[in-house]
Coordinates of C-alpha atoms in Angstrom, one line a residue:
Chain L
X503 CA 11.0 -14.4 -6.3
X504 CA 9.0 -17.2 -4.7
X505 CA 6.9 -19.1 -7.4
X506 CA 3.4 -19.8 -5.6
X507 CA 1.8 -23.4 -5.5
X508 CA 1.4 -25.5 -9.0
X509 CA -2.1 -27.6 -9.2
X510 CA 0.3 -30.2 -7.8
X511 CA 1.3 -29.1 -5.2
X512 CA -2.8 -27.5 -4.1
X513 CA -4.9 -29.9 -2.0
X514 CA -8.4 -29.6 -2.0
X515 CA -8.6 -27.9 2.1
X516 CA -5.7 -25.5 1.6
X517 CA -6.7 -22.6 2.8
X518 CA -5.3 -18.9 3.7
X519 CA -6.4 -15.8 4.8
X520 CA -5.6 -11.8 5.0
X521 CA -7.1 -9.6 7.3
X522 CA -6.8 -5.4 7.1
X523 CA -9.0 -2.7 9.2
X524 CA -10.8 -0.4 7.0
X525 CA -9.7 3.3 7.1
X526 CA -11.3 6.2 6.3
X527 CA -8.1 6.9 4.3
X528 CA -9.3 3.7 2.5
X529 CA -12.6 5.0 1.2
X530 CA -11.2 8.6 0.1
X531 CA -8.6 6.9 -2.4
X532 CA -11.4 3.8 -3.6
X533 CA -13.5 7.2 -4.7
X534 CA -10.4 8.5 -6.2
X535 CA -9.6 5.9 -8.2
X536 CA -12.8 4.6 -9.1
X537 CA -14.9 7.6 -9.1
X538 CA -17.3 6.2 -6.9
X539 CA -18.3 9.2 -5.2
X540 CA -21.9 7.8 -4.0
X541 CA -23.1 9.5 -0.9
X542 CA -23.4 6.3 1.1
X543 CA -19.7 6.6 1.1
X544 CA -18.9 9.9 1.0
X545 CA -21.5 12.1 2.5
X546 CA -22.5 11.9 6.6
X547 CA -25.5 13.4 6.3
X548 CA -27.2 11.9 3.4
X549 CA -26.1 8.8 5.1
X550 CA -27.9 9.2 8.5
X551 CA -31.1 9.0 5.9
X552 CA -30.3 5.8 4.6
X553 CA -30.8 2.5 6.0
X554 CA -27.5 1.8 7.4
X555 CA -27.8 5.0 8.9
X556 CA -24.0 6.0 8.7
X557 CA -21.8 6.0 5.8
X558 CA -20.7 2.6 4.7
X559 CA -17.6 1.6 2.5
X560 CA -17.5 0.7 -0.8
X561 CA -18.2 -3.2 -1.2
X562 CA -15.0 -3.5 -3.4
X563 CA -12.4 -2.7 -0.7
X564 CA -13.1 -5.2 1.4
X565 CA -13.7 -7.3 -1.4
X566 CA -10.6 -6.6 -3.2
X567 CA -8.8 -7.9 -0.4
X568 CA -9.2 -11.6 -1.6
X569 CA -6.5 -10.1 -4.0
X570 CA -3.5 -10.9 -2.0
X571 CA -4.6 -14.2 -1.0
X572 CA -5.1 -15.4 -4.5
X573 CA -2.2 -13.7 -5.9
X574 CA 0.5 -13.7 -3.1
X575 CA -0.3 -16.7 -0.8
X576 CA -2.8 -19.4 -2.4
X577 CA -1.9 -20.3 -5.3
X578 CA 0.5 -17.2 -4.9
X579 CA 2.9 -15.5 -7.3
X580 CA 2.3 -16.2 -10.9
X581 CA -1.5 -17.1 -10.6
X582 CA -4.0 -15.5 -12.8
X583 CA -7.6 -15.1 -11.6
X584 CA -10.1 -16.1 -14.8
X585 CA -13.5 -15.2 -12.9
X586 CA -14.7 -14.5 -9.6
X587 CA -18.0 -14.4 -8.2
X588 CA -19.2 -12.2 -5.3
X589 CA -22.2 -11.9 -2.6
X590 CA -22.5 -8.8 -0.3
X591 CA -24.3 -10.3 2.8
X592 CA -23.6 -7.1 5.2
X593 CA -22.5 -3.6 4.9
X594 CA -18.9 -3.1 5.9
X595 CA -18.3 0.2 8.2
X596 CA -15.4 2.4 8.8
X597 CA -12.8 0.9 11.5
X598 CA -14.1 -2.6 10.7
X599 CA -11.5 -5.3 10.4
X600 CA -12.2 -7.8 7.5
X601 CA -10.7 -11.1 6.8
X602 CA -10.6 -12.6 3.6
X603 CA -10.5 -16.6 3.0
X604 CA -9.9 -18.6 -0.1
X605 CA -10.4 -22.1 0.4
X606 CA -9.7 -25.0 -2.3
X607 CA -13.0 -26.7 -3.3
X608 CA -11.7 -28.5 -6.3
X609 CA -9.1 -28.8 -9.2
X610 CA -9.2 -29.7 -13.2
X611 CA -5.6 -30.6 -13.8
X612 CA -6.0 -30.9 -16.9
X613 CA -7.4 -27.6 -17.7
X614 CA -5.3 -26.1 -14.6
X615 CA -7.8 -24.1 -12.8
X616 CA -8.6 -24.1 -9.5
X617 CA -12.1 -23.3 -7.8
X618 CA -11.9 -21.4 -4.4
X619 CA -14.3 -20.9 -2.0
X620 CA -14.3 -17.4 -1.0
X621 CA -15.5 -15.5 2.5
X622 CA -14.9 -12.1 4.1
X623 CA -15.7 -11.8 8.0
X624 CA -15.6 -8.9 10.1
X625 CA -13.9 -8.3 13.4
X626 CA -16.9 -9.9 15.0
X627 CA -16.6 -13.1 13.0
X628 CA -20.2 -12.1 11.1
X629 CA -20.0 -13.0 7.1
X630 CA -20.2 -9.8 5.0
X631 CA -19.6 -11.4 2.1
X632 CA -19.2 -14.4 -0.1
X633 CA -18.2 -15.9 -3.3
X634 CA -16.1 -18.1 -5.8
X635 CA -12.7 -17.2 -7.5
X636 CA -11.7 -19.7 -10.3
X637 CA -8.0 -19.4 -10.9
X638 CA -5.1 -20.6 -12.7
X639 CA -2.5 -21.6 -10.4
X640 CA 1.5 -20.8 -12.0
X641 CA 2.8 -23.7 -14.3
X642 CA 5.5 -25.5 -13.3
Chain X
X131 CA -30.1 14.3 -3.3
X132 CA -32.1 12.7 -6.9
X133 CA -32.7 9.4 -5.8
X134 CA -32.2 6.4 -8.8
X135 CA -34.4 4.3 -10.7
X136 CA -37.3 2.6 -9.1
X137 CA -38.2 -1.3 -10.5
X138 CA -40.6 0.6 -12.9
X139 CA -38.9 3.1 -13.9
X140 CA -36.2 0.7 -15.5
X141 CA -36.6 -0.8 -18.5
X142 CA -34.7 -4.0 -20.2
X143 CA -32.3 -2.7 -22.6
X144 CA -31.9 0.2 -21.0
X145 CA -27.6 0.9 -20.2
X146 CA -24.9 3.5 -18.6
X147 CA -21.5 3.8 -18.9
X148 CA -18.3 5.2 -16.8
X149 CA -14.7 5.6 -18.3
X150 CA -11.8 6.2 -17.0
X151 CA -8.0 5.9 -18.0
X152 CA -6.0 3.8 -15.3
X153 CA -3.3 5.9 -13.9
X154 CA 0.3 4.5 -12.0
X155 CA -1.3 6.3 -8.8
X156 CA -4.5 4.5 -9.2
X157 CA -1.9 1.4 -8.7
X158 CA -0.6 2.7 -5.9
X159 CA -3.0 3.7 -4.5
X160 CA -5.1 -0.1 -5.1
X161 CA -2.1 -1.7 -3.1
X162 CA -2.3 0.9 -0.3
X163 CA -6.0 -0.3 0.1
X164 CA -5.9 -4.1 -0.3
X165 CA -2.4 -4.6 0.8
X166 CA -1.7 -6.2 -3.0
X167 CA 1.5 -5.3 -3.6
X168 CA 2.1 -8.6 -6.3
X169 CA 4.9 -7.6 -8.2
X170 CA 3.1 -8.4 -11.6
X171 CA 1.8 -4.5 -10.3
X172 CA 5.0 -3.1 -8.5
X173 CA 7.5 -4.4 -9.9
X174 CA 9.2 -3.7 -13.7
X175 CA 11.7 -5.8 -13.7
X176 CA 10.1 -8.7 -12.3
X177 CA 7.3 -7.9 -14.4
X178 CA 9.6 -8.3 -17.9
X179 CA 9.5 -11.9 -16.9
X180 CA 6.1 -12.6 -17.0
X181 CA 3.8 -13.2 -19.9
X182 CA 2.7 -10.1 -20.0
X183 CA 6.0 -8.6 -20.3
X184 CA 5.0 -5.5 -19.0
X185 CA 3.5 -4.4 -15.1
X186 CA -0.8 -4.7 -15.5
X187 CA -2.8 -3.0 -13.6
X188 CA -4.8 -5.0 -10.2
X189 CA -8.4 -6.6 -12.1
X190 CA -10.3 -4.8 -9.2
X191 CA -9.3 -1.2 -10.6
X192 CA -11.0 -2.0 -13.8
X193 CA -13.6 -4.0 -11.7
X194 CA -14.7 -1.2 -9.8
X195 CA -15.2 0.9 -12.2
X196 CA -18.7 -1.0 -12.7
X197 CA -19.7 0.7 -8.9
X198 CA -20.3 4.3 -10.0
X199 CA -22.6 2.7 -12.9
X200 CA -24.9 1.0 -10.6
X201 CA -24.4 3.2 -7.6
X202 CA -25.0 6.8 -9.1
X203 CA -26.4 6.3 -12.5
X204 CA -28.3 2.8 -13.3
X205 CA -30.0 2.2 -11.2
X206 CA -28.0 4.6 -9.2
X207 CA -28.7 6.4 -5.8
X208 CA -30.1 4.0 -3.7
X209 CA -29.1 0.9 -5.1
X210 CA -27.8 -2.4 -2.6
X211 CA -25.9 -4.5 -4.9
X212 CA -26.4 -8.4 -4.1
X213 CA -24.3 -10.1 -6.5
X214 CA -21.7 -9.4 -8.9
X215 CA -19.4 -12.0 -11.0
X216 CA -16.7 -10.7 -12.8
X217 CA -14.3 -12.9 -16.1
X218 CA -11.0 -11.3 -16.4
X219 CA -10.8 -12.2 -20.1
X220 CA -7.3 -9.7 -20.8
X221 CA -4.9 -7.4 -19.1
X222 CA -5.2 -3.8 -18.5
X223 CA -2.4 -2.1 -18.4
X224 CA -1.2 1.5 -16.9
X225 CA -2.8 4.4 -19.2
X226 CA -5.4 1.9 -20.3
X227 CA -8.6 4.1 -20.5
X228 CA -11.6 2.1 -19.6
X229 CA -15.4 1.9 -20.6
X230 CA -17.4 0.2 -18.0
X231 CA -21.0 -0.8 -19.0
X232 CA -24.0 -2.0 -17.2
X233 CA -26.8 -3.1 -18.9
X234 CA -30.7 -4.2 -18.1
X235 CA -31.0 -7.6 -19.1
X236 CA -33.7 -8.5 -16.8
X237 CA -36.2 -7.7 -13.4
X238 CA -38.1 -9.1 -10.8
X239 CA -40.9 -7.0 -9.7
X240 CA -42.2 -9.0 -7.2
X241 CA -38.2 -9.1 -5.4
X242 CA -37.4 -5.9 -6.3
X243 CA -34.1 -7.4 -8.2
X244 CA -32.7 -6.0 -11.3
X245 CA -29.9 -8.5 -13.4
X246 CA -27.7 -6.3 -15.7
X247 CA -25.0 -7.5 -18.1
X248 CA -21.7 -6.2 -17.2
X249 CA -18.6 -5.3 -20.5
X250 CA -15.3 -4.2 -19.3
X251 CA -13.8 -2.1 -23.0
X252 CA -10.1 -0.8 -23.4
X253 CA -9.6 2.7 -25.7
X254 CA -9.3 0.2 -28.5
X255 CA -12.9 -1.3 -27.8
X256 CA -11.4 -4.8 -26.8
X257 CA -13.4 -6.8 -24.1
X258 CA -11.2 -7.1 -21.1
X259 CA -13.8 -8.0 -18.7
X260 CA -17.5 -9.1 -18.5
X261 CA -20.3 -10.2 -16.2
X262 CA -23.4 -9.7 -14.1
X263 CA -24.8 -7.9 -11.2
X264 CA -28.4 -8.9 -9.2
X265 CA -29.1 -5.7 -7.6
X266 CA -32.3 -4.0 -6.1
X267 CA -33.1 -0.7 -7.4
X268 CA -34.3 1.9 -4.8
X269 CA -37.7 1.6 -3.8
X270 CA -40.1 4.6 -4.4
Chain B
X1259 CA 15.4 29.6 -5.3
X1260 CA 17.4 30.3 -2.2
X1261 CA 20.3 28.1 -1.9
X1262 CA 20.6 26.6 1.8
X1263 CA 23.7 27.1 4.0
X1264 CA 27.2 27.3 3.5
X1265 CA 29.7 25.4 5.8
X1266 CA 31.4 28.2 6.7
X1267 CA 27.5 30.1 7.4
X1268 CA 26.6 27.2 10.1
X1269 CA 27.8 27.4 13.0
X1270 CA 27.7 24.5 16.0
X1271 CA 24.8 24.4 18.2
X1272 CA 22.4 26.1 15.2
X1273 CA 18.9 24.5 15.2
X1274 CA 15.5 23.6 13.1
X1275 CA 12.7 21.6 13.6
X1276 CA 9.5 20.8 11.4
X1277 CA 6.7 19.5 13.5
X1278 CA 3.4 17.4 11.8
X1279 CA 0.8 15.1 13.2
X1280 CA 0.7 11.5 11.9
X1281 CA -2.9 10.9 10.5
X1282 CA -4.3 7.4 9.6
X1283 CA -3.8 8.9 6.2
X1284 CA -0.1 9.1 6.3
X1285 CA 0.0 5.3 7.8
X1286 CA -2.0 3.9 4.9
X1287 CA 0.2 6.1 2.3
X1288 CA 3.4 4.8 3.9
X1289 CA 2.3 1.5 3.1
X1290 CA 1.6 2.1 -0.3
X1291 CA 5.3 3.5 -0.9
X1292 CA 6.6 0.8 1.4
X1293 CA 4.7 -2.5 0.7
X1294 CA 5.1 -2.4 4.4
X1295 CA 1.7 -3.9 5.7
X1296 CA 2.5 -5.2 9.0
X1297 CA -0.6 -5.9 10.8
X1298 CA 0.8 -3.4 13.8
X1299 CA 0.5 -0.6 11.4
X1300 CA -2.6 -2.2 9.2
X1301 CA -5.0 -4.5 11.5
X1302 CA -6.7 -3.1 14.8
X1303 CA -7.6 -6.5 15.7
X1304 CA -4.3 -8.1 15.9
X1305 CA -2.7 -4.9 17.5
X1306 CA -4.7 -5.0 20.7
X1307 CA -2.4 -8.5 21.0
X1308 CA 0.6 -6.4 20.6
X1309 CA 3.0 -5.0 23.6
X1310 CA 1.2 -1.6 22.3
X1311 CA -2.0 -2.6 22.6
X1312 CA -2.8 -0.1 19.4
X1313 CA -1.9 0.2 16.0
X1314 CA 1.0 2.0 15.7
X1315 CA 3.0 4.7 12.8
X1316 CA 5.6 2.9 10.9
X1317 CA 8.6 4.4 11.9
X1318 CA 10.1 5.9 8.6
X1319 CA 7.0 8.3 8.8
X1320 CA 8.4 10.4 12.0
X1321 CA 11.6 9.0 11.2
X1322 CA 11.1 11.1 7.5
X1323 CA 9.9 14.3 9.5
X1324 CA 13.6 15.2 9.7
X1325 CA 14.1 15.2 5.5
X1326 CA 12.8 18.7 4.8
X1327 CA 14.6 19.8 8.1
X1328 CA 17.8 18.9 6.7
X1329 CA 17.1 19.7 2.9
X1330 CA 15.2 22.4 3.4
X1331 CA 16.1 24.4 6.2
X1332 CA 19.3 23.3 8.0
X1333 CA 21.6 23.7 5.8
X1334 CA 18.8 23.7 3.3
X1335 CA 18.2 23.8 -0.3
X1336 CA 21.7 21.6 -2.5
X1337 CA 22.3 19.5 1.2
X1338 CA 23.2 15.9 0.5
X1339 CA 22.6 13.1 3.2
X1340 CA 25.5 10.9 3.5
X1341 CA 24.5 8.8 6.9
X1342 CA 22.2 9.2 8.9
X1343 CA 21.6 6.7 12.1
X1344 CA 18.3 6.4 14.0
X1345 CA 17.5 4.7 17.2
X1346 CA 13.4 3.7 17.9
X1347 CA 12.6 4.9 21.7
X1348 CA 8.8 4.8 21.8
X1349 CA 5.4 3.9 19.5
X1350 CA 4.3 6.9 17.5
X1351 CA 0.6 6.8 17.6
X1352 CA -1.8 8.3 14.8
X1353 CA -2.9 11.2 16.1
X1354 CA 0.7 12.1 17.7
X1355 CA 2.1 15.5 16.2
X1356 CA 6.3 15.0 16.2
X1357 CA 8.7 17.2 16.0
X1358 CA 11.8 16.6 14.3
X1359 CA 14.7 18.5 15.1
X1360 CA 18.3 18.8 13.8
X1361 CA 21.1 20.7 15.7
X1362 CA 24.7 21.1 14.5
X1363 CA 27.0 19.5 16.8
X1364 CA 30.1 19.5 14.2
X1365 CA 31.4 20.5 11.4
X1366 CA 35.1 19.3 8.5
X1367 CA 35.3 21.8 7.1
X1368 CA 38.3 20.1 4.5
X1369 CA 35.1 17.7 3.8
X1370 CA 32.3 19.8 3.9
X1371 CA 30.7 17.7 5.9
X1372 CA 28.3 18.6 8.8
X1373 CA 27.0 16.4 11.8
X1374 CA 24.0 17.3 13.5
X1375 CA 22.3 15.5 16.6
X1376 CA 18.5 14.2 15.8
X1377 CA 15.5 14.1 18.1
X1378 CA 11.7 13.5 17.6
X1379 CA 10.0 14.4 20.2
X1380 CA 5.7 14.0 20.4
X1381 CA 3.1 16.4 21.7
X1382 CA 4.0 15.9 25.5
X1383 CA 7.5 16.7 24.6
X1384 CA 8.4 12.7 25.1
X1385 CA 11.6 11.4 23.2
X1386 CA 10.0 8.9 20.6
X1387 CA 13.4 8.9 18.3
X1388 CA 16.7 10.0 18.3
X1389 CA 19.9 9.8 16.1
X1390 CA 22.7 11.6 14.2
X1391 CA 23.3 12.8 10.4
X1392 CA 26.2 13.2 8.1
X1393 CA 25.2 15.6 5.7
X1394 CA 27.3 17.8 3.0
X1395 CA 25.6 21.6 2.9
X1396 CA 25.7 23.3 -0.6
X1397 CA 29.3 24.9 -1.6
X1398 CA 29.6 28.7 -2.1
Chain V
X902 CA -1.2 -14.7 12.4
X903 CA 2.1 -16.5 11.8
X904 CA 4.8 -15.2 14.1
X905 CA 8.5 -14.7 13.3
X906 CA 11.5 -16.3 13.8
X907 CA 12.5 -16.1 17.5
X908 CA 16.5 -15.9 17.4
X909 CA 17.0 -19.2 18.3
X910 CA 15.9 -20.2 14.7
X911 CA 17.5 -17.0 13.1
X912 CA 20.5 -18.0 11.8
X913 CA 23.8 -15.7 11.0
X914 CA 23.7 -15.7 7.3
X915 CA 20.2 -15.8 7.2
X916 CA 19.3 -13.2 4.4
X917 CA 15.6 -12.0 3.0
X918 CA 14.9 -9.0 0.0
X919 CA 12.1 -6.6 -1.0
X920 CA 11.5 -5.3 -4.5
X921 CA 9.5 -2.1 -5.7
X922 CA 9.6 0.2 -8.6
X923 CA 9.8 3.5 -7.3
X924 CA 7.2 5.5 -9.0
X925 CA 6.1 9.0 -9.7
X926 CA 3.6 8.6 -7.3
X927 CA 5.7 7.4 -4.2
X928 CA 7.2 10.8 -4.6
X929 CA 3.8 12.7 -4.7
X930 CA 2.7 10.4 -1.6
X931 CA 5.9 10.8 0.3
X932 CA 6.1 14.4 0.0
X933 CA 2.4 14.6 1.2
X934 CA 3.7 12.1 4.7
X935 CA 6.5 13.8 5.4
X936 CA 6.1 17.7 4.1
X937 CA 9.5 17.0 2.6
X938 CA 8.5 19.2 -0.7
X939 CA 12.5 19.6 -1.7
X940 CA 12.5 21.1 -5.4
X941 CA 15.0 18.0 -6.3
X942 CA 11.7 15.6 -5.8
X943 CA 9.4 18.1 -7.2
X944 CA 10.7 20.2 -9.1
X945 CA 11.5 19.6 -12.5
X946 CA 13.1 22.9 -13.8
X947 CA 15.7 23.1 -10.2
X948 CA 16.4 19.8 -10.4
X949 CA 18.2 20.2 -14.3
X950 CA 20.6 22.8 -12.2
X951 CA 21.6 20.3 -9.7
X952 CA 24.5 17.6 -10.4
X953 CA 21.8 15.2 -11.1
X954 CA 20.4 16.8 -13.6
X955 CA 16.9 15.1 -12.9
X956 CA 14.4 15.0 -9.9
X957 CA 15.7 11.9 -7.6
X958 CA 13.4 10.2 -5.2
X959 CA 13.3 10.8 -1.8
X960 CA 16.4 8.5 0.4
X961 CA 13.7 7.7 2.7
X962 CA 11.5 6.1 0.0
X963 CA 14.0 3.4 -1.1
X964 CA 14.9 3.1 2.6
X965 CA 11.8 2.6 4.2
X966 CA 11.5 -0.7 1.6
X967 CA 13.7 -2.8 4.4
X968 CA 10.7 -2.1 6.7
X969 CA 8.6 -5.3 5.4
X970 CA 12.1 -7.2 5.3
X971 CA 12.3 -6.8 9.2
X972 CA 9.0 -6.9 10.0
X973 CA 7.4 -9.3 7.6
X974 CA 10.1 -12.2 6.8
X975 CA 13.0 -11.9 8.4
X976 CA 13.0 -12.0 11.4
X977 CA 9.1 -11.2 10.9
X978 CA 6.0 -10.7 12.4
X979 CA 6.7 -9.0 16.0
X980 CA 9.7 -7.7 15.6
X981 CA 11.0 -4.4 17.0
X982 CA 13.2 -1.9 15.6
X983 CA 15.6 -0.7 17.8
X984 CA 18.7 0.8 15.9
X985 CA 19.0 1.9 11.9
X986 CA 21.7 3.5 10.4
X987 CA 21.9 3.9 6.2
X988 CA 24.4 5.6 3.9
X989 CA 23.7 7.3 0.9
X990 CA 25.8 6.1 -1.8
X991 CA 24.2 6.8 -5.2
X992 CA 20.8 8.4 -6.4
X993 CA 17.5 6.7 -6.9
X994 CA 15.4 8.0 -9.5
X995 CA 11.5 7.8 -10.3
X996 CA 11.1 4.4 -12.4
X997 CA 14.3 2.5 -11.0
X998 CA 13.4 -0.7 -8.7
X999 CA 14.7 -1.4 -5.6
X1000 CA 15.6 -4.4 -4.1
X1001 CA 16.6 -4.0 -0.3
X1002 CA 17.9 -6.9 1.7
X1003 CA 18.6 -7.6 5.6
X1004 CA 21.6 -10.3 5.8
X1005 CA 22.0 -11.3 9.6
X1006 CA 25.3 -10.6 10.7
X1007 CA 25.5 -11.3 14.3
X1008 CA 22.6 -12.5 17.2
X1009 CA 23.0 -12.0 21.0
X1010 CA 21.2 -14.2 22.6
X1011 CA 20.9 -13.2 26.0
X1012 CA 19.7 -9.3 25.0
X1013 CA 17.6 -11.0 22.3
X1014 CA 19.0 -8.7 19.5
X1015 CA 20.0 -9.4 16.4
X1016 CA 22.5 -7.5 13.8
X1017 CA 21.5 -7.3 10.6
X1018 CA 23.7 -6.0 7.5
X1019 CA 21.5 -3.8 5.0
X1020 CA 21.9 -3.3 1.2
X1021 CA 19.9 -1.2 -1.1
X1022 CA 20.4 -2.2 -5.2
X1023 CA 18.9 -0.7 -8.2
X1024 CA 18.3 -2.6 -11.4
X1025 CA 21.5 -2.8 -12.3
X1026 CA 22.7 -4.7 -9.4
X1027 CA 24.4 -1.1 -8.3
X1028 CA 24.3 -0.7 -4.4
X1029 CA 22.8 2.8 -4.1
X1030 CA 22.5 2.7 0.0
X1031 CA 24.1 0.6 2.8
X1032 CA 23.6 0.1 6.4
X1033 CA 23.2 -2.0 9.6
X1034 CA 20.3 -2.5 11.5
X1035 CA 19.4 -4.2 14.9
X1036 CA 16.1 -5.2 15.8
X1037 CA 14.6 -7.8 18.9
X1038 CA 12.9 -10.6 17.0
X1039 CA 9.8 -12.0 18.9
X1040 CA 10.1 -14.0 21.6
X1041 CA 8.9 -17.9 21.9

């Protein structure tokens, strides 16, 4: 299989993106594997009370879509992901379509991690979310 | 439905916790969702080569578990998380049964902001993953 | 459990069909079993670019409709699938209910070996898919 | 999104693979797509009675894995399935992986359609299903 990028190989500027719509099929099997069964989520009518006024998805599936980019396409295969830092700017609704950026800020060499600037925007180019991954790209 | 915490309701020190063991259909499932389908998660025999030796389970699993914490129990209902940062410190692995804990370490009245410390704990009480949340409490 | 027809029990021009709709469900499912997460199937945005306009079903899910035809009603129950060819005619769309139908149009007896004629057809009786299989029925 | 190869860059010979361990779970999640509820997939007790001697994983699970190899690399992004056919040559059980590769075989030009050559191999390098499939790769 395809090693992903060394430190080497990474240029501060690379950047790459996934983008996914968010089911409703999506937010039934986040509960079910994270027990998060908050009404927000799960629960129309409590919802309509709230001030998003509909139910909204959990902020970790469209957030857990930075996972492919780090892991599969920048650095890709063989990266591990040491810390990651996340801001939720906007709710994300069912049927939205999100995509998720990682962009190379900087690069220790020496220690070989990488910083990444992180961003998730919805179909209508708004910023939902932000953040930082620091990750260590595959050796060699 | 019982609405969570208010600012002055919570006190520093004050914790909650959520386990759960990390089933293969909780990684399937994970993949179906964000569209990771890294082999270090789906595949064995690619997995035997890595230095894990073994298939781990996706970080945002574990991760997650944190959201029924803060959602539905500490603060809980109510709560709009702001910030979260998350150190991936070792693997989890399929059947891995997992303790996530939040816990008050400090609040801003006049925002409304609540920081809690955040521990990640395997069935063998190691530290797999730590870090923070800023989020605002419901309001009364 | 009731064992499935014999070769010499079939005879040419016998029928069965097994009809389902294809929820957003079963598309995000198939992806999880597939790794297949083609932006046709996964990403509203990028699908109104698309000859379809729309997402669309992955094929192996209507295509699949005709497994418990085969295995479990025609011949049925200890049937083995030797070949089976399928040709694509139209999009399936979530929400389409298919129905997948097998008829006999053959049978070797010295082999024990069946061929039967496939067709999916959706709810306004359009061809989406058609096709043949090889299959072996259960022995006496 | 990046586009795929148009058959003018498709060469014959040109060959890509997808690997999965089949789990426990694709069997659950398939059965629930496809209503294919066959007591050799689900049934632990019938299936000792069969000449397997164990449940065996649905064909269509380790068939549908040459979906992303079409669709996502080779050709790629906006291609169209027209034509599969797939032979049966061995059983797949829960816990083996899967490799599935597309070789191309032979392009026509003029009909935009390219001829690919299918192989399905466990673990062991054994080939466990063979087929052919032609698909229209994008066009410039």
């Amino acid at each position: 299989m395809r090693k992903g990028k060394t430190i080497n190989e990474i240029e501060i500027g690379d950047e790459a993106s996934f983008s996914k719509t968010i089911f409703e099929a999506d937010i039934v099997l986040f509960g079910a594997i994270t027990g998060d069964f908050n009404p927000m989520h799960f629960n129309e009518e409590y919802a309509k009370t709230t001030p998003f006024k509909t139910r909204i998805a959990h902020g970790g599936i469209a957030g857990s879509l930075i996972a492919p980019v780090l892991g599969m396409m920048l650095p890709g295969l063989g990266t591990i992901a040491l810390e990651t830092k996340t801001r939720y700017l906007a709710p994300v609704k069912p049927g939205d379509t999100i995509t998720a950026t990682g962009k190379v800020v900087s690069k220790d060499i020496g220690r070989n991690t990488v910083v990444m600037e992180l961003t998730w925007k919805n179909q209508k180019d708004k910023l939902v979310m932000s953040g930082e991954a620091t990750v260590m790209p595959p050796r060699a």
